[in-house]
PDB file of C-alpha atoms in Angstrom:
ATOM      1  CA  ALA A   1      24.290 118.131  -5.949  1.00 79.00           C
ATOM      2  CA  VAL A   2      22.387 118.596  -2.717  1.00 83.00           C
ATOM      3  CA  ALA A   3      23.299 119.973   0.309  1.00 85.00           C
ATOM      4  CA  VAL A   4      21.277 120.347   4.169  1.00 87.00           C
ATOM      5  CA  LEU A   5      21.977 123.712   5.616  1.00 87.00           C
ATOM      6  CA  THR A   6      21.054 123.744   9.696  1.00 89.00           C
ATOM      7  CA  LEU A   7      19.930 127.485  10.692  1.00 90.00           C
ATOM      8  CA  GLY A   8      21.050 127.636  14.404  1.00 88.00           C
ATOM      9  CA  GLN A   9      19.997 130.383  16.983  1.00 86.00           C
ATOM     10  CA  ASN A  10      20.979 134.221  16.780  1.00 87.00           C
ATOM     11  CA  MET A  11      22.847 132.588  13.568  1.00 90.00           C
ATOM     12  CA  ARG A  12      25.753 135.684  11.526  1.00 90.00           C
ATOM     13  CA  LYS A  13      26.632 136.159   7.578  1.00 90.00           C
ATOM     14  CA  ALA A  14      30.064 135.018   8.190  1.00 89.00           C
ATOM     15  CA  LYS A  15      28.176 132.106   9.373  1.00 89.00           C
ATOM     16  CA  PHE A  16      25.797 131.175   7.108  1.00 89.00           C
ATOM     17  CA  MET A  17      28.229 131.993   4.497  1.00 88.00           C
ATOM     18  CA  GLN A  18      30.630 130.294   4.823  1.00 86.00           C
ATOM     19  CA  SER A  19      28.582 127.122   4.812  1.00 85.00           C
ATOM     20  CA  ALA A  20      26.782 128.001   1.964  1.00 84.00           C
ATOM     21  CA  GLY A  21      29.670 128.740   0.364  1.00 81.00           C
ATOM     22  CA  ARG A  22      31.079 124.993   0.543  1.00 80.00           C
ATOM     23  CA  MET A  23      28.857 123.941  -2.321  1.00 80.00           C
ATOM     24  CA  ARG A  24      31.545 125.278  -5.044  1.00 80.00           C
ATOM     25  CA  LYS A  25      28.621 125.042  -7.695  1.00 79.00           C
ATOM     26  CA  LEU A  26      25.678 126.620  -6.100  1.00 76.00           C
ATOM     27  CA  SER A  27      25.534 129.326  -9.469  1.00 75.00           C
ATOM     28  CA  GLU A  28      24.904 126.165 -11.566  1.00 80.00           C
ATOM     29  CA  GLU A  29      23.376 122.393 -11.162  1.00 81.00           C
ATOM     30  CA  GLN A  30      23.929 122.208  -6.285  1.00 82.00           C
ATOM     31  CA  SER A  31      21.266 123.443  -4.341  1.00 84.00           C
ATOM     32  CA  ILE A  32      20.825 123.955  -0.452  1.00 86.00           C
ATOM     33  CA  ILE A  33      17.633 123.013   1.439  1.00 86.00           C
ATOM     34  CA  ILE A  34      17.226 124.936   4.604  1.00 88.00           C
ATOM     35  CA  VAL A  35      16.064 123.469   7.540  1.00 88.00           C
ATOM     36  CA  GLY A  36      16.187 124.251  11.080  1.00 88.00           C
ATOM     37  CA  GLU A  37      13.762 123.677  14.734  1.00 88.00           C
ATOM     38  CA  ALA A  38      10.807 125.466  14.613  1.00 85.00           C
ATOM     39  CA  THR A  39      11.294 128.253  16.984  1.00 87.00           C
ATOM     40  CA  ILE A  40      13.908 129.834  14.214  1.00 88.00           C
ATOM     41  CA  PHE A  41      11.654 129.772  11.727  1.00 88.00           C
ATOM     42  CA  ALA A  42       9.273 131.450  14.356  1.00 86.00           C
ATOM     43  CA  GLU A  43      11.652 134.153  14.930  1.00 88.00           C
ATOM     44  CA  ILE A  44      12.277 134.671  11.304  1.00 89.00           C
ATOM     45  CA  ARG A  45       8.916 135.636  11.147  1.00 88.00           C
ATOM     46  CA  ARG A  46       9.314 137.923  13.492  1.00 88.00           C
ATOM     47  CA  THR A  47      12.167 139.590  11.826  1.00 88.00           C
ATOM     48  CA  ASN A  48      10.219 140.572   9.073  1.00 86.00           C
ATOM     49  CA  ASN A  49       6.875 141.519  10.651  1.00 85.00           C
ATOM     50  CA  MET A  50       5.177 137.969   9.251  1.00 80.00           C
ATOM     51  CA  ARG A  51       3.737 137.352  12.845  1.00 68.00           C
ATOM     52  CA  SER A  52       0.325 138.218  10.784  1.00 65.00           C
ATOM     53  CA  LEU A  53       0.300 136.455   8.328  1.00 63.00           C
ATOM     54  CA  PRO A  54      -1.267 132.922   7.976  1.00 64.00           C
ATOM     55  CA  GLN A  55       1.058 130.185   9.011  1.00 61.00           C
ATOM     56  CA  GLU A  56       0.657 128.679   5.939  1.00 56.00           C
ATOM     57  CA  LYS A  57       2.448 131.665   3.857  1.00 67.00           C
ATOM     58  CA  ALA A  58       6.097 129.900   3.296  1.00 80.00           C
ATOM     59  CA  VAL A  59       9.280 131.356   4.232  1.00 84.00           C
ATOM     60  CA  THR A  60      11.322 131.987   1.635  1.00 88.00           C
ATOM     61  CA  ILE A  61      15.034 132.775   1.545  1.00 88.00           C
ATOM     62  CA  GLN A  62      14.318 136.530   1.077  1.00 90.00           C
ATOM     63  CA  HIS A  63      13.247 135.779   4.802  1.00 90.00           C
ATOM     64  CA  VAL A  64      16.016 134.057   5.956  1.00 91.00           C
ATOM     65  CA  LEU A  65      18.284 136.512   4.338  1.00 91.00           C
ATOM     66  CA  SER A  66      16.698 139.077   5.935  1.00 92.00           C
ATOM     67  CA  TRP A  67      17.023 137.518   9.739  1.00 92.00           C
ATOM     68  CA  VAL A  68      20.930 136.373   9.103  1.00 92.00           C
ATOM     69  CA  MET A  69      21.872 140.012   8.728  1.00 93.00           C
ATOM     70  CA  HIS A  70      19.236 141.078  10.857  1.00 90.00           C
ATOM     71  CA  ASN A  71      21.578 139.146  13.771  1.00 90.00           C
ATOM     72  CA  THR A  72      24.966 140.402  12.110  1.00 90.00           C
ATOM     73  CA  VAL A  73      24.526 144.168  12.740  1.00 86.00           C
ATOM     74  CA  GLU A  74      22.213 143.551  16.619  1.00 84.00           C
ATOM     75  CA  LEU A  75      26.045 141.587  17.342  1.00 84.00           C
ATOM     76  CA  ILE A  76      28.038 144.572  15.524  1.00 82.00           C
ATOM     77  CA  TRP A  77      26.622 147.423  17.018  1.00 80.00           C
ATOM     78  CA  LYS A  78      26.860 144.930  21.008  1.00 78.00           C
ATOM     79  CA  GLY A  79      30.021 145.797  20.005  1.00 81.00           C
ATOM     80  CA  ILE A  80      30.549 149.045  19.660  1.00 82.00           C
ATOM     81  CA  PRO A  81      30.338 149.971  23.254  1.00 80.00           C
ATOM     82  CA  MET A  82      33.164 147.505  24.525  1.00 80.00           C
ATOM     83  CA  TRP A  83      35.362 149.311  21.385  1.00 84.00           C
ATOM     84  CA  SER A  84      34.321 152.283  22.491  1.00 84.00           C
ATOM     85  CA  ASP A  85      35.289 152.199  25.538  1.00 82.00           C
ATOM     86  CA  GLN A  86      38.625 150.343  25.344  1.00 83.00           C
ATOM     87  CA  GLY A  87      39.069 152.520  22.379  1.00 85.00           C
ATOM     88  CA  VAL A  88      39.197 156.368  24.845  1.00 84.00           C
ATOM     89  CA  PHE A  89      41.303 154.447  27.052  1.00 83.00           C
ATOM     90  CA  TYR A  90      44.121 154.081  24.509  1.00 83.00           C
ATOM     91  CA  ALA A  91      43.968 157.553  23.645  1.00 83.00           C
ATOM     92  CA  SER A  92      43.472 158.143  26.771  1.00 80.00           C
ATOM     93  CA  SER A  93      46.212 157.464  28.455  1.00 76.00           C
ATOM     94  CA  SER A  94      49.150 158.994  27.482  1.00 68.00           C
ATOM     95  CA  ARG A  95      51.648 157.420  31.110  1.00 69.00           C
ATOM     96  CA  PRO A  96      52.110 153.450  32.112  1.00 66.00           C
ATOM     97  CA  GLU A  97      50.002 154.670  35.842  1.00 64.00           C
ATOM     98  CA  HIS A  98      47.142 155.507  33.016  1.00 62.00           C
ATOM     99  CA  SER A  99      46.825 152.370  32.364  1.00 64.00           C
ATOM    100  CA  VAL A 100      45.927 150.714  36.334  1.00 68.00           C
ATOM    101  CA  LEU A 101      42.274 150.894  37.314  1.00 65.00           C
ATOM    102  CA  GLU A 102      40.390 150.454  39.998  1.00 67.00           C
ATOM    103  CA  GLU A 103      40.480 146.920  41.418  1.00 68.00           C
ATOM    104  CA  ASN A 104      36.566 146.452  42.887  1.00 64.00           C
ATOM    105  CA  THR A 105      36.363 142.819  44.785  1.00 66.00           C
ATOM    106  CA  ASP A 106      32.934 143.418  46.953  1.00 68.00           C
ATOM    107  CA  LEU A 107      29.719 142.409  45.230  1.00 67.00           C
ATOM    108  CA  SER A 108      28.027 146.515  46.358  1.00 67.00           C
ATOM    109  CA  SER A 109      30.468 146.904  43.564  1.00 61.00           C
ATOM    110  CA  PHE A 110      29.718 144.587  40.897  1.00 61.00           C
ATOM    111  CA  TYR A 111      25.981 143.775  41.401  1.00 61.00           C
ATOM    112  CA  GLY A 112      24.816 146.856  43.554  1.00 60.00           C
ATOM    113  CA  HIS A 113      24.012 149.802  40.985  1.00 63.00           C
ATOM    114  CA  SER A 114      20.698 150.209  38.928  1.00 64.00           C
ATOM    115  CA  VAL A 115      20.628 148.770  34.641  1.00 66.00           C
ATOM    116  CA  THR A 116      19.744 150.849  32.788  1.00 70.00           C
ATOM    117  CA  ARG A 117      19.227 151.038  28.700  1.00 73.00           C
ATOM    118  CA  THR A 118      21.378 154.657  27.834  1.00 75.00           C
ATOM    119  CA  SER A 119      21.822 154.803  23.814  1.00 77.00           C
ATOM    120  CA  VAL A 120      25.884 153.893  21.801  1.00 78.00           C
ATOM    121  CA  THR A 121      26.762 157.637  21.600  1.00 80.00           C
ATOM    122  CA  GLU A 122      26.037 158.170  25.526  1.00 80.00           C
ATOM    123  CA  ALA A 123      27.820 155.143  26.457  1.00 78.00           C
ATOM    124  CA  ASP A 124      30.797 156.748  24.531  1.00 79.00           C
ATOM    125  CA  ALA A 125      30.515 159.885  26.382  1.00 81.00           C
ATOM    126  CA  ARG A 126      30.776 158.895  29.471  1.00 80.00           C
ATOM    127  CA  ALA A 127      33.815 156.456  29.050  1.00 80.00           C
ATOM    128  CA  LYS A 128      35.112 159.422  27.286  1.00 81.00           C
ATOM    129  CA  ASP A 129      34.651 161.346  30.466  1.00 81.00           C
ATOM    130  CA  PHE A 130      35.188 159.120  32.676  1.00 78.00           C
ATOM    131  CA  TYR A 131      38.502 158.085  31.614  1.00 78.00           C
ATOM    132  CA  LEU A 132      39.436 161.437  30.482  1.00 77.00           C
ATOM    133  CA  ASN A 133      39.260 163.000  34.373  1.00 76.00           C
ATOM    134  CA  ARG A 134      41.806 160.415  35.357  1.00 71.00           C
ATOM    135  CA  ASN A 135      44.192 161.960  32.775  1.00 68.00           C
ATOM    136  CA  VAL A 136      43.569 165.589  33.441  1.00 64.00           C
ATOM    137  CA  ASN A 137      46.913 167.215  32.673  1.00 67.00           C
ATOM    138  CA  GLY A 138      48.553 165.018  30.618  1.00 66.00           C
ATOM    139  CA  LYS A 139      48.587 164.660  26.732  1.00 75.00           C
ATOM    140  CA  ARG A 140      45.723 162.549  24.671  1.00 78.00           C
ATOM    141  CA  ASN A 141      44.995 161.883  20.848  1.00 82.00           C
ATOM    142  CA  ASP A 142      42.431 164.306  19.827  1.00 82.00           C
ATOM    143  CA  ILE A 143      42.409 162.644  16.159  1.00 87.00           C
ATOM    144  CA  ILE A 144      41.509 159.116  17.526  1.00 87.00           C
ATOM    145  CA  MET A 145      39.086 159.847  19.815  1.00 85.00           C
ATOM    146  CA  LYS A 146      37.575 162.422  17.426  1.00 87.00           C
ATOM    147  CA  GLN A 147      37.068 159.158  15.085  1.00 88.00           C
ATOM    148  CA  ILE A 148      35.552 157.442  18.118  1.00 86.00           C
ATOM    149  CA  ASP A 149      32.882 159.905  18.583  1.00 85.00           C
ATOM    150  CA  ASP A 150      32.372 160.047  15.017  1.00 85.00           C
ATOM    151  CA  ARG A 151      31.617 155.825  14.234  1.00 84.00           C
ATOM    152  CA  CYS A 152      29.699 155.480  17.814  1.00 82.00           C
ATOM    153  CA  ARG A 153      27.093 158.964  15.931  1.00 81.00           C
ATOM    154  CA  VAL A 154      27.362 157.232  12.981  1.00 80.00           C
ATOM    155  CA  LEU A 155      26.538 153.779  14.115  1.00 75.00           C
ATOM    156  CA  GLY A 156      24.413 153.447  17.532  1.00 69.00           C
ATOM    157  CA  SER A 157      22.412 156.163  17.808  1.00 69.00           C
ATOM    158  CA  SER A 158      19.785 154.795  17.329  1.00 71.00           C
ATOM    159  CA  TYR A 159      20.402 151.489  18.767  1.00 74.00           C
ATOM    160  CA  THR A 160      20.638 150.792  23.146  1.00 73.00           C
ATOM    161  CA  VAL A 161      22.471 148.886  25.120  1.00 70.00           C
ATOM    162  CA  MET A 162      22.546 147.689  28.752  1.00 66.00           C
ATOM    163  CA  ARG A 163      24.291 150.080  31.048  1.00 64.00           C
ATOM    164  CA  THR A 164      26.183 150.014  34.412  1.00 58.00           C
ATOM    165  CA  ASN A 165      28.917 151.341  36.648  1.00 53.00           C
ATOM    166  CA  VAL A 166      30.479 147.180  36.771  1.00 50.00           C
ATOM    167  CA  ASP A 167      32.909 146.060  34.824  1.00 51.00           C
ATOM    168  CA  GLU A 168      32.423 144.475  31.283  1.00 52.00           C
ATOM    169  CA  GLU A 169      32.439 141.157  32.314  1.00 51.00           C
ATOM    170  CA  CYS A 170      29.361 142.127  34.772  1.00 54.00           C
ATOM    171  CA  GLU A 171      27.655 143.181  31.591  1.00 56.00           C
ATOM    172  CA  ARG A 172      27.849 140.147  29.953  1.00 56.00           C
ATOM    173  CA  GLU A 173      26.562 138.186  32.121  1.00 58.00           C
ATOM    174  CA  LEU A 174      23.842 140.443  32.328  1.00 58.00           C
ATOM    175  CA  GLU A 175      23.179 140.302  29.110  1.00 60.00           C
ATOM    176  CA  ARG A 176      22.766 136.914  28.879  1.00 60.00           C
ATOM    177  CA  GLU A 177      19.791 136.612  31.736  1.00 60.00           C
ATOM    178  CA  VAL A 178      18.078 138.960  29.629  1.00 58.00           C
ATOM    179  CA  GLU A 179      18.361 136.723  26.598  1.00 59.00           C
ATOM    180  CA  GLU A 180      17.618 133.894  28.911  1.00 58.00           C
ATOM    181  CA  GLU A 181      14.132 135.784  29.455  1.00 56.00           C
ATOM    182  CA  GLU A 182      13.200 136.294  27.018  1.00 57.00           C
ATOM    183  CA  GLU A 183      13.191 132.961  25.571  1.00 57.00           C
ATOM    184  CA  GLU A 184      10.358 131.624  25.235  1.00 59.00           C
ATOM    185  CA  GLU A 185       9.510 127.564  26.897  1.00 63.00           C
ATOM    186  CA  VAL A 186       7.658 125.328  24.764  1.00 66.00           C
ATOM    187  CA  GLU A 187       6.349 122.194  26.025  1.00 70.00           C
ATOM    188  CA  TYR A 188       6.013 119.540  23.965  1.00 68.00           C
ATOM    189  CA  ARG A 189       3.766 116.673  24.593  1.00 70.00           C
ATOM    190  CA  LYS A 190       4.790 112.598  25.890  1.00 74.00           C
ATOM    191  CA  MET A 191       6.101 111.103  23.276  1.00 70.00           C
ATOM    192  CA  LEU A 192       5.577 107.218  23.849  1.00 74.00           C
ATOM    193  CA  PRO A 193       8.200 104.897  22.434  1.00 74.00           C
ATOM    194  CA  ALA A 194       7.209 102.496  19.484  1.00 72.00           C
ATOM    195  CA  GLU A 195       6.714  98.864  20.289  1.00 77.00           C
ATOM    196  CA  GLU A 196       9.666  96.976  18.885  1.00 77.00           C
ATOM    197  CA  ILE A 197       8.180  93.741  16.422  1.00 75.00           C
ATOM    198  CA  ASP A 198      10.272  90.651  15.917  1.00 78.00           C
ATOM    199  CA  TRP A 199      11.380  89.871  12.240  1.00 76.00           C
ATOM    200  CA  ASP A 200      11.214  86.276  10.893  1.00 78.00           C
ATOM    201  CA  TYR A 201      14.699  86.248  10.268  1.00 78.00           C
ATOM    202  CA  HIS A 202      14.071  82.862   8.439  1.00 79.00           C
ATOM    203  CA  THR A 203      11.574  83.982   6.147  1.00 79.00           C
ATOM    204  CA  THR A 204      13.326  87.767   5.291  1.00 78.00           C
ATOM    205  CA  LEU A 205      16.508  86.339   4.383  1.00 80.00           C
ATOM    206  CA  ASN A 206      14.830  84.113   1.953  1.00 81.00           C
ATOM    207  CA  SER A 207      12.676  86.038   0.296  1.00 81.00           C
ATOM    208  CA  ASP A 208      12.381  87.270  -3.137  1.00 81.00           C
ATOM    209  CA  SER A 209      10.771  90.563  -3.496  1.00 82.00           C
ATOM    210  CA  VAL A 210       9.930  93.711  -1.437  1.00 80.00           C
ATOM    211  CA  ALA A 211       5.887  91.922  -1.305  1.00 79.00           C
ATOM    212  CA  SER A 212       6.814  88.451   0.206  1.00 80.00           C
ATOM    213  CA  LEU A 213       8.316  90.323   3.383  1.00 80.00           C
ATOM    214  CA  PRO A 214       6.625  89.026   6.537  1.00 79.00           C
ATOM    215  CA  VAL A 215       5.961  92.981   8.304  1.00 79.00           C
ATOM    216  CA  PRO A 216       5.220  95.965   6.320  1.00 81.00           C
ATOM    217  CA  VAL A 217       7.511  97.944   4.411  1.00 83.00           C
ATOM    218  CA  GLN A 218       8.160 101.739   3.132  1.00 83.00           C
ATOM    219  CA  THR A 219      10.349 103.788   0.976  1.00 84.00           C
ATOM    220  CA  ILE A 220      12.543 106.165   2.830  1.00 82.00           C
ATOM    221  CA  PRO A 221      10.559 109.104   0.744  1.00 82.00           C
ATOM    222  CA  GLN A 222       7.150 106.987   2.421  1.00 82.00           C
ATOM    223  CA  ILE A 223       9.505 107.683   5.486  1.00 79.00           C
ATOM    224  CA  MET A 224      10.103 111.004   5.550  1.00 79.00           C
ATOM    225  CA  ARG A 225       6.661 112.252   3.871  1.00 78.00           C
ATOM    226  CA  CYS A 226       4.811 111.092   6.493  1.00 78.00           C
ATOM    227  CA  ARG A 227       7.218 110.387   9.499  1.00 73.00           C
ATOM    228  CA  MET A 228       9.421 113.032   9.521  1.00 71.00           C
ATOM    229  CA  SER A 229       8.560 116.684  11.099  1.00 66.00           C
ATOM    230  CA  CYS A 230      10.291 118.511   9.128  1.00 67.00           C
ATOM    231  CA  ASP A 231       8.413 118.729   5.368  1.00 69.00           C
ATOM    232  CA  ASN A 232      11.784 120.497   3.696  1.00 72.00           C
ATOM    233  CA  LEU A 233      13.630 116.613   3.824  1.00 74.00           C
ATOM    234  CA  SER A 234      10.645 115.530   1.314  1.00 71.00           C
ATOM    235  CA  PHE A 235      11.616 117.258  -1.566  1.00 76.00           C
ATOM    236  CA  ILE A 236      15.535 115.777  -1.447  1.00 80.00           C
ATOM    237  CA  ALA A 237      14.761 113.398  -3.803  1.00 81.00           C
ATOM    238  CA  TRP A 238      15.948 110.358  -2.176  1.00 81.00           C
ATOM    239  CA  SER A 239      16.601 106.755  -3.984  1.00 81.00           C
ATOM    240  CA  LYS A 240      13.338 104.038  -3.662  1.00 79.00           C
ATOM    241  CA  LYS A 241      15.214 101.260  -3.711  1.00 81.00           C
ATOM    242  CA  LEU A 242      15.562 101.343   0.077  1.00 81.00           C
ATOM    243  CA  TRP A 243      13.123 100.388   2.722  1.00 81.00           C
ATOM    244  CA  CYS A 244      12.684 100.361   5.742  1.00 81.00           C
ATOM    245  CA  THR A 245       9.796  98.549   8.654  1.00 79.00           C
ATOM    246  CA  GLU A 246       8.150  99.816  11.182  1.00 75.00           C
ATOM    247  CA  ASN A 247      11.162  99.388  13.858  1.00 71.00           C
TER     248      ASN A 247
END
């Protein structure tokens, strides 16, 4: 059995493994063909430092797995600041009133501050100072705080995130804006629709062989090899008993 696995934008390990794991006998007679848009494979080449190599240099499964793990690490890094912020907030809140935060609804509070890039460890230190200043004389869980500091120091010392003085929702909105700005817009040439040719149904339905058909035909393997933009589809063992017309 052969399965086609389609790569998606920023695909991570969990989704990739879940898709590939559908093939229960992948280590035996089953196999997978990996396909994706040209932009996906361009991103794989960039992640694996293959830009300087000729386009003929094929992307292997090792390159795909490296790209998947790179996306997974990026997602974990992005989640560390939010995790540390919520953890420090919990560890420093000893009384019910500490759980109440100021509600800022004016636009200047949301968008009036500059956007800077800071390391995960610096973001953790800022969150710690902010919440401890709200609970100067109260009790706090120093054990949890130390565990959060240690984890941020190990996992986030070499990674930077965008930070402002706004809340999490605005932070995520700013992250999306940056991602959209980084997207490369590709302009494709205009495609002209093909003109359909009416069949001579009387002759077609009474033909004894493919050669006697009144219209030119091609097999499915020929169509996949000559007409499809994804070359990987031509590697599938399509049946040669299926024929297609120009329509």
